[in-house]
Amino acid sequence: MKYHSPVLLKESVDALAIKEDGIYIDVTFGGGGHSREILNRLGASGRLFGFDQDPDALENIIEDARFTLIPENFRYIARFLRFHGVKKVDGILADLGVSSHQFDEAERGFSTRFDGDLDMRMNQKSKISAKEIISSYSEEKLAEILFLYGELRNSRNIAKTIVEKRQEEKIETSFQLKAALQQYLPNAVEHKILAQIFQAIRIEVNEELEVLKEFLLQTPNLLKEQGRLSVISYHSLEDRLVKRFIRTGLFIGEPEKDV
């Protein structure tokens, strides 16, 4: 399984200010790039725990006595750390969003570049897929997620079209969804609009913002005094949530721009 090199590798691990004997958590293990860098900086008595709900991540497990991979969603971080006898940690790293290899696999349905089943589940054992959302959600519910998670101004029109088109024929693949919505995809901004639509559906499938909130709320009680939280975010919805929480401990209000 090919994973790309992690972004902001040095910067994100530097932000943890690694202590040789510290306990650290990489909640988005993926290809293991960040974890390997953390291990390189840990001493013999240091410990690292990785979380990843995608079974593909098991192929990248690191054979190191200091490392433990927990194949679970990081929304359950405190529960599984307690199971391993860990109450407090020195640092937590989160690289949010979809792994590059998930985008590169057509059958996962994450990418607008390939024609594959509308799946989009980060954990393929999860019950609901993108296909179920497209085929069963009401027009009102579709409009809501397209507006909230895709930040699409014409969300109601797009939702109406999805409902109309699915009554004519099933929408089960990436390209079928693209074809159904072609009228909203002018050439100049086709990729941008389609990416927003896919983002909205993916966030709903994986409950990404709810998971992020649950995770962040647990971090103050998990981090030791002077502990560090290092987060890499990719889209504005994640970014705003993280910045607001770090500044205020809340998920509402305007974050300061220098976070």
Tab-separated table of C-alpha atoms in Angstrom, residues 2-6 26 28-39 50 56-62:
chain	number	residue	atom	x	y	z
A	2	LYS	CA	1.635	3.223	-1.163
A	3	TYR	CA	1.393	6.279	1.079
A	4	HIS	CA	2.811	9.663	0.143
A	5	SER	CA	5.287	11.447	2.381
A	6	PRO	CA	3.455	13.275	5.191
A	26	ASP	CA	-0.239	9.928	16.679
A	28	THR	CA	-3.808	9.543	12.402
A	29	PHE	CA	-1.157	6.873	11.849
A	30	GLY	CA	-1.791	6.233	8.135
A	31	GLY	CA	1.499	5.394	6.445
A	32	GLY	CA	3.405	5.914	9.671
A	33	GLY	CA	5.502	8.867	8.523
A	34	HIS	CA	4.857	11.071	11.528
A	35	SER	CA	5.153	8.131	13.911
A	36	ARG	CA	8.556	7.161	12.554
A	37	GLU	CA	9.807	10.705	13.033
A	38	ILE	CA	8.532	10.760	16.615
A	39	LEU	CA	10.219	7.424	17.321
A	50	GLY	CA	-0.865	5.292	17.030
A	56	ASP	CA	-5.006	-0.611	5.384
A	57	ALA	CA	-2.907	1.111	8.048
A	58	LEU	CA	-2.108	-2.268	9.604
A	59	GLU	CA	0.168	-2.948	6.636
A	60	ASN	CA	2.431	-0.132	7.831
A	61	ILE	CA	2.783	-1.214	11.446
A	62	ILE	CA	6.162	-0.320	12.939
